[in-house]
Amino acid sequence: MSAEAAHPQVAGAEARRLADWVFRVRELGIVAAFALLMLVTAIIEPRFVTADSLRNLALNAAIFAILAAGQTLVIITRNVDLSVGSVLGLAAFMAGDLLSSHQSLPIPVVIVLGMLLGAACGALNGVLVTFGQVPALVVTLGTLYAFRGVAFLWTNGRQVNAETLPDSFLNLGTGSILGIPTLALIALVVVVVVGQALRDFRSGRELYAIGSNPEGARLAGVRSERRVFSAFLLSGALAGLAGVLFTARFGTVDATAGTGYELTVISATVVGGVAIFGGTGSVYGAALGALLLQTITSSLIVLKVDAFWQEAAIGALLLVAIAFDRLVGLRLDARLRRRSVRRAG
Amino acid sequence: MTSSSPYRRLLASVLVAALAVLAAACGETKNSSSSGSSSQSSSTASSSGAANAEAPIPKGLKTVSIPKQLGNPYEEFEHSGVTEALKELGGSNRIQGSTDAGASSQVPLINSIVQQKPSAIIIAGNDPNAVAPALKQAAQRGIKVVAMDSDVAPDARSVFVNQVTTKLVGQNQVESIAKQIGNKGQIAILSATANATNQNAWIKVMKDTLKQPKYKDIKLVKVAYGDDDDQKSFQQMQGLIQAYPNLKGVISPTTVGVAAAARYLSTSPEKGKVKLTGLGFPNQMRKFVDNGTVDEFQLWVPKDVGYLAGQAAAALVAGRITGKPGETFTAGRLGKYTIGPNSEIVLGPLTTFNKENIGKFDF
Amino acid sequence: MPADTKSVPPVPTPATAGADDAADASEREDAGRLRRAAGRWETLLLALFVVLLPVGQAISPQFLTSDSFTTGSLDFSEIALMALPLTLVVIAAEIDLSIASVLGLSSAAMAYLWNHGQPIEAIIPICIVLGGLCGAFNGLLVTRLGLPSLAVTIGTLALFRGLAFVVIGDDSVTDFPSVWTDRAFGNFAGTAVPNVIVLFAVLAVLFAVLLHFTPFGRSVYAIGANEEAAFFSGLRVKRIKLTLFVLSGAVAALAGVVISLRNSTAAANVGIGFELTVVTAVLLGGVSIFGGRGTIAGVVLALLLLGGIQKALLLSESISSYWIQIVTGVLLIGSVLGPNLVQRARAARAHSSRQRGVWPSRPAAQRNPPQEEKA
């Protein structure tokens, strides 16, 4: 962006305001799509919008929203984390196994342990990407396999049963506080905390810098390696949290928990406005993306559309989302260039 | 310069790779030149010679059992029965499976197992036809093939050990739900994967059973697929309830499906109003029977299925049976069994679990 | 800010300097280093494969038999077929994750056409064309709309698989004529080599020639190494990329036909998850994810290695099959990590920072978070 160099301060502020506007438009776009979908489905099948049904929706999306929050951090830095499904599976089984044999273990301890396990996995990813200089796609593809293999070895065909888990733990997954499902509240808290941290802390903003211009960020003094490592660490920790909550929700866990989740999470994140090439997007958008995708699935079921159309519909939606982002990106570029030229001239 | 080096490297790599391959190909060989003969006329079901019921069972029998999928507790439990049977007979069983339940995921396994020359293969098939060519190869090499739980193509196995007759499963499940909804109302089925042989066979029987006049007021509105995945089954159940407000009952003939469905129901307003039955593990379902979500469900003892299959395999190897309908043999602690039509051996009737008897079971 | 998806390489290399002569000379220098580097990797793979042979035999006495080769190569045949065009795609700095879904769609289409009375002879070409169309769809989204191929092919992975289910639902077709299923399952002229592997060998040679001995192939390398420079030097970048995606789709469809005949089962759920194994094989074969580097020979060796390892583990009576996953993951990461560590050690010893600027693999960029520029 050579024109920007001419008036960095002014152009920078302009750009940020513009970018913020784009963010908001993007997020509003998803909200609009979500509202439209709800409306159409509700008209055809009113039972879709009862309190019970909405509660189920929130529950279904909660775990994906948490995963999407972590994935956002990684994708913003121009990386990707394909191992989240396997990490979730590991953490889910560990939580279930632990609680089955030690029923009196306090729930917060289990959650922390799950997050630690996830963080360890994320740290491995982070080290390989930053200090090993192995591309994230390669690393997380490899750890997707490796972690899943470890999960199979560990579980050895066993399964955790809802029967053996303490009720207090299962309530976490199925209960509500003031009518809002506990899981959804937890997801909301996570999304808000991560989202605000990304926005308000300098380290968060540095993630954006790393993603949009790695060389520039480095020259500007950003400790890229440390930031990227942290992004992976957090992604892993959040996947671990999601794993523990998975066990709380479903009660029955075996080695295959979370298989295939990574593509759904990445789709949700991209649909939510986080560009796959880094530098843009927000955790809020990603969480909304997760909600939207889950709503489509539920909506198609309720509308009695052949289940087989679901996957095709989600694929099509993802393509529309990235095409839309591309168009917006081009417009934004053009606008920035025009403004810079105007300023220079 | 640029033209010779890639060429040389290419040539070198190709030569070495070819050498390696040749070395392998000239290794100890078992003829496989007649492979791919899936059109063999002689089926494995009718081997030569008559059965000799007194033939001794050789010691040190080695068998391999192939579940639908590794890491599936139902399968693990079932196959532990095969191991139990073989151990009792002085032999051993090894369980080898794939981590995914796709249609052709068992084929590479069977090929490798054939190379190890066990006495028999016991398999729960993910798809009846995908595994057939590989199994026929096995049979050609003298390995006995027993299908268990989920059948394969009849000409690819000697016998098929079925837990309950397909007909009984379908009928009993329909009866169970019909009883609970008063023979009237809408019902749905929550199945596993769309390809699974046993699921499709049972569903077909259920549909036929529903044609009977006494069930004329019951309407099957949907067959949903939960893919034996917990979350998917959960969501499918949720969807069924939302899509069909007048739904009265759900049959879920899969342990993963019925547990997920029960869990959904037990925290929803439809608990008690929508009846649920299916094939479930007592340990998993106990909680839901106790809290009133489920009145009754059914199953058999999976371990016994494996045990019977193991015994049948040993009997085949020894020559006590050849797989022809009508032959009989003794299957250890389970007693005497007769081979039925289509070379099928049936374990026994379904067990129905409810509040009264569920305390007695531990699996 | 939304960066231009067609990113300019962050480190100005002599190749972008603009001066023709300088560009040519350094290009050749790059190409030379390229080939030497590739040769080293292939040698390593070969060495690993040679080491695998006795190790595998130690794990199981049935490893070094013609049976192992026959069945082991059959198991990997579809993965191997799809790896060939994907090699070119990745060298061009793109990626195609939708290949397994095209395979599934092809299988579903096969079932559908069969149910509607079409003969196999007609079905096979139709399916391949269908695959080519799917590839064209990917290619157009990437070249005309400028969308990143990673995101596009994640989307089409879902879209094509979904369409496969829409086409055929839960049905499967299993009554293909034995003439064809025997061909797909059987061996070539009485040897221990399966027909499918002969098909693969022929295609491998064709792709090798295409990549290493034609201008088209050289263009692919150029595009992967530096797309802007390639464009400005007159290459029809978009047309070439589109061709690569079409090839990828067509071969994936062919693989779909092959696997359906081989297993006598055409259905929509065939091949789920294959794409990850194919990508693993390609990356393990020394093809750089950044583009511009890699050979068909390397990928073939990687396939042999992976197939051999899987076979050895399957034959083993004591090692659990779960280890296959772990070994695959470790190998994949090691294949990139190893050379990186070696290179760093070497650079540290040489105390030279000049070397870094010239390499097309952009080690300077690797100091920053690596880019997922699958644009």
Coordinates of C-alpha atoms in Angstrom, one line a residue, chain B residues 1-3 5-7 9-10 12-13 16-17 20-21 23-33 35-39 62 70-71 76 94 96-97 99 102-104 107-109 111-117 127 129-131 133-134 137 141 194-195 225, chain C residues 28 32 35-36 38-40 42 46 49-50 53 60-71 74-75 170 172 174 178 181-182 185-187 190-192 208 212-213 259 262-265 267 269-270 297 301 304 310-311 313-317 321-322 325:
Chain B
M1 CA 22.2 -28.1 -18.2
T2 CA 18.6 -27.9 -17.3
S3 CA 17.4 -30.8 -19.4
S5 CA 19.6 -33.1 -14.4
P6 CA 15.9 -33.5 -13.9
Y7 CA 15.9 -36.3 -16.4
R9 CA 17.1 -37.7 -11.3
L10 CA 13.8 -38.8 -12.6
A12 CA 17.3 -42.7 -11.1
S13 CA 14.3 -42.5 -8.9
V16 CA 15.4 -47.6 -7.8
A17 CA 11.7 -47.6 -7.1
A20 CA 12.5 -52.1 -4.9
V21 CA 9.1 -53.2 -6.3
A23 CA 12.4 -57.2 -5.0
A24 CA 9.1 -57.2 -3.3
A25 CA 7.4 -58.9 -6.1
C26 CA 10.0 -61.7 -6.3
G27 CA 9.7 -62.3 -2.6
E28 CA 7.9 -65.3 -1.1
T29 CA 4.8 -65.5 -3.1
K30 CA 1.4 -66.9 -2.7
N31 CA -0.4 -67.1 -6.0
S32 CA -2.7 -64.2 -6.5
S33 CA -2.8 -64.3 -10.2
S35 CA -7.3 -62.5 -8.0
G36 CA -10.3 -60.4 -8.9
S37 CA -12.3 -63.4 -9.7
S38 CA -15.4 -62.1 -8.0
S39 CA -17.3 -64.0 -10.6
K62 CA -5.9 -68.4 15.4
L70 CA -12.7 -49.5 16.2
G71 CA -13.4 -47.5 19.4
E76 CA -15.6 -54.0 21.5
R94 CA -7.2 -61.0 17.5
Q96 CA -8.4 -55.8 14.0
G97 CA -10.4 -52.9 12.8
T99 CA -11.0 -46.2 12.8
G102 CA -16.9 -46.3 5.8
A103 CA -18.1 -48.8 3.3
S104 CA -14.7 -49.9 2.1
V107 CA -11.0 -54.0 2.6
P108 CA -7.3 -53.1 3.3
L109 CA -7.6 -54.9 6.6
N111 CA -6.2 -58.1 2.4
S112 CA -3.6 -57.9 5.1
I113 CA -5.2 -60.4 7.3
V114 CA -5.4 -62.9 4.5
Q115 CA -1.6 -62.6 4.2
Q116 CA -1.2 -63.7 7.8
K117 CA -3.2 -66.9 7.2
D127 CA -21.2 -52.8 3.5
N129 CA -20.7 -56.0 -1.2
A130 CA -17.5 -53.9 -0.8
V131 CA -15.9 -56.6 1.3
P133 CA -14.2 -59.8 -3.3
A134 CA -11.6 -59.7 -0.5
Q137 CA -10.0 -64.4 -1.8
R141 CA -7.0 -69.7 0.5
A194 CA -27.5 -45.1 5.7
N195 CA -25.5 -48.1 4.4
Y225 CA -29.9 -40.9 10.2
Chain C
R28 CA 18.3 -20.2 -13.4
G32 CA 19.4 -24.9 -10.1
R35 CA 16.6 -29.1 -8.5
R36 CA 19.5 -29.8 -6.2
A38 CA 14.6 -31.6 -4.8
G39 CA 17.2 -34.2 -5.5
R40 CA 18.3 -34.3 -1.9
E42 CA 14.0 -37.6 -3.1
L46 CA 14.4 -43.3 -1.2
F49 CA 11.9 -46.5 1.8
V50 CA 14.9 -48.8 1.6
L53 CA 11.9 -52.8 3.7
S60 CA 5.9 -59.2 9.8
P61 CA 7.4 -62.0 7.7
Q62 CA 4.7 -61.5 5.1
F63 CA 5.8 -58.0 4.4
L64 CA 8.2 -58.6 1.5
T65 CA 5.8 -60.6 -0.6
S66 CA 4.1 -60.0 -3.9
D67 CA 0.8 -60.2 -2.0
S68 CA 1.8 -57.2 0.1
F69 CA 2.6 -55.3 -3.0
T70 CA -0.6 -56.2 -4.7
T71 CA -2.9 -55.5 -1.9
L74 CA -4.5 -51.4 -4.3
D75 CA -5.3 -49.9 -1.0
D170 CA -28.6 -43.5 0.6
S172 CA -25.7 -47.8 -3.5
T174 CA -23.4 -53.0 -6.3
S178 CA -17.9 -58.6 -13.4
T181 CA -15.0 -55.2 -11.6
D182 CA -12.5 -57.9 -12.4
F185 CA -9.6 -55.5 -8.9
G186 CA -7.4 -57.8 -10.9
N187 CA -3.8 -57.9 -11.9
G190 CA -0.7 -62.7 -14.6
T191 CA 1.8 -60.6 -12.7
A192 CA 1.5 -59.3 -9.2
A208 CA 6.1 -36.3 -14.9
H212 CA 9.4 -31.6 -16.0
F213 CA 9.7 -31.6 -19.8
I259 CA -12.8 -47.3 -6.5
R262 CA -12.9 -52.1 -7.4
N263 CA -15.2 -52.4 -4.4
S264 CA -18.3 -53.1 -6.4
T265 CA -20.0 -50.3 -4.6
A267 CA -22.4 -44.6 -3.4
N269 CA -20.2 -41.7 1.0
V270 CA -17.2 -43.2 -0.8
A297 CA 9.2 -38.6 -8.5
L301 CA 8.3 -42.1 -3.5
L304 CA 5.4 -45.8 -1.7
Q310 CA 0.5 -48.6 6.3
K311 CA 1.0 -52.2 5.0
L313 CA 1.4 -51.7 10.4
L314 CA -1.6 -53.6 9.1
L315 CA 0.3 -56.8 8.9
S316 CA 1.7 -56.5 12.4
E317 CA 0.0 -58.6 15.0
S321 CA -3.6 -49.8 13.9
Y322 CA -4.0 -46.6 15.8
Q325 CA -2.4 -42.1 12.3

